[in-house]
Amino acid sequence: MKRDEVAAILEEIGVLLELKGENPFKTRAYHNAARTLESISEPLEKIVAENRLGELKGFGEALQSKVATLVTTGRLPYYEDLKSSVPPGLVEMLHLPGVGPKKVKKLHDELGVASVEELEAACKADKVAALEGFGEKSQQKILDGIAFRRQFADRHHLSDALIAADPILEALRAHPDVLQCATAGSLRRSKEVIGDIDFVVSTKAPQEVLDYFVELPGVAQVLGKGDTKASVVLEGGIQADLRAVSDAEFAFALAYFTGSKEHNIVMRQRAIARGWRLNEYGLFRSQEETRDPQLRIHCRTEEELYRQLDLDFIPPELREDQGEFEAAESGKLPRLAEWTALKGSLHNHTHWSDGRNTLEEVAAHAQEIGCAYWAITDHSKASFQANGLDVTRLQKQRTAIRELNDQFANDGTAFRLLTGSEVDILKDGLDFPDDVLSELEVVVASLHVPAAEESENTRRLIRAAQNPFVHMLGHPSGRLLLERKAYRVDLKAVIDACAETGTWIELNASPYRLDLDWRHWRYAREKGVRCVINCDAHRLDHASYLRLGASVARKGWLTRDDIINTRPLAELRKALAEKRSRH
Ligand code: DGT
Ligand code: CA
Ligand code: CA
Ligand code: ZN
């Protein structure tokens, strides 16, 4: 088992012990041990193999033996027993606002509440307010929290849906009776949040394939199975549909189930206008609904279907009835960016602020995945909760980055780290003065503590854009998908200001943000504003967000030229210098 998984289990043991009311020293020891593991730079396997766990701070014999067991066997009976002794509903209750382990324990001990549903009933019966340490206000807060979570209970982050869909698609592809298969629906269109996953297969043996699908590992529950369709719930809670059609129907079914519904409606109207009928089974020479193969206009691929309707092939990301038909009719669809064109990320964190890894680790990983550069933009001092850097630490970090880059130069490595900051946008300006910013290669300005009024947030963002040393605005709406709404802001006015000042806008590629939203990018692009697809990486594996960010950029009609970080290092440096030279 790897370091991060071991750390997560230690963390969970700490929480479980808290729920059981264990003494705080013991529970804290597990939380601290998890932190310690996250910050070690040597491979954990090596430390275990050399029997050196005892050298880690706070690792007594009991902890050492548990970690060693996890690393070598991948399991820990102590953890498994502990987990099965605590109702899973208690852990779920911890996600509610203002509810910590102590309160959960109290609710469980005194009211017998063991799930979120039971907690809701207890609140509605006014039993929670009466408990010591709770009161009316916190009872209401719990009820609001439950309602808020329920609102999103059946929606999922795109990244989670992609991870869940991948092994299922692989398994379908491997089945001997499956001829073609694909994901469709909102997942294929790269929507930022997903209701359910849709699969389409073509086969001569639909029953065999459907039987196989509902029995796949990863399927937690079967909701229904008919002759051509099955619905299941995957482990992790995402629902998935599979449709089985004949091979001649595949292109039509794929197009239909990819949607969107709005896009499909226009497609069908175009068919009708030509005296035809379009549905999930085909495009038919018919004035009525039909599934008659004799009447079908043969299309082996979606490209051929679009061609029949006098359209260029419309990439799935654009199928939202947002102007794609006009463009496809007149050969004006943009050539959408490919994620492989990205050369690095310009907004990332390290353990200098709230990231997990060292500069060396970050650089090595970025190189390994084929990047040409990677900017280090840790938080500025106002973000104290994220361990933001003051000027002194920032200077130190710059020196450390310069030394690393010197090493790369000596080794003949082309890769470079870029110095930078994610500087906080404050009420009266930025968290660093201009002379500090001017020495950094990359400056991202972000609003982390917004005001209540729209006009005030708009003013602050525009002012940041007007600063000649700010290259780009970070996560400009501040939304956290399925969790927190955007702050109030006039994004159109902000985009206009960026256009005027030559400031770029980030497409924050974290699956929880995907901010600026794809719906705004066409306007930004028309205004000439450039996009930067940034990982906002806090850990090495966040580098994979580049790909996710690119699929959402495609949804915003962006081409390679619209995206700054498709440029090689020398061109990027020129582009970075440009804004400052306007001044
Ligand atoms: P989701 O699952 O809520 O994230 O969004 P979708 O777009 O994946 O929707 P879903 O799973 O209900 O259906 C998949 C596609 O099937 C949808 O994008 C378009 C097509 N579809 C489903 N129901 C209808 C319908 O009533 N009319 C039309 N024209 N298309 C439909
Ligand atoms: Ca769907
Ligand atoms: Ca569906
Ligand atoms: Zn940020």
mmCIF file of C-alpha atoms and ligand atoms in Angstrom, residues 347 349 379 383 422 444 446-448 474-475 506 508 513 536 538, ligand 4:
data_model
loop_
_atom_site.group_PDB
_atom_site.id
_atom_site.type_symbol
_atom_site.label_atom_id
_atom_site.label_comp_id
_atom_site.label_asym_id
_atom_site.label_seq_id
_atom_site.Cartn_x
_atom_site.Cartn_y
_atom_site.Cartn_z
ATOM 1 C CA HIS A 347 -1.022 27.923 -10.996
ATOM 2 C CA HIS A 349 1.097 24.911 -4.869
ATOM 3 C CA HIS A 379 -0.484 31.439 -1.552
ATOM 4 C CA SER A 383 -4.187 33.282 3.124
ATOM 5 C CA GLU A 422 -1.188 33.247 -6.226
ATOM 6 C CA VAL A 444 -2.118 34.764 -10.531
ATOM 7 C CA SER A 446 -7.382 35.348 -6.797
ATOM 8 C CA LEU A 447 -10.262 36.541 -4.688
ATOM 9 C CA HIS A 448 -10.486 34.159 -1.719
ATOM 10 C CA GLY A 474 -7.519 32.731 -10.768
ATOM 11 C CA HIS A 475 -10.814 30.798 -10.387
ATOM 12 C CA GLU A 506 -7.738 30.943 -15.685
ATOM 13 C CA ASN A 508 -9.110 26.262 -13.067
ATOM 14 C CA ARG A 513 -14.004 24.240 -9.632
ATOM 15 C CA ASP A 536 -4.155 24.513 -9.095
ATOM 16 C CA HIS A 538 -1.808 20.744 -4.349
HETATM 17 ZN ZN ZN B 4 -6.895 29.852 -5.000
#
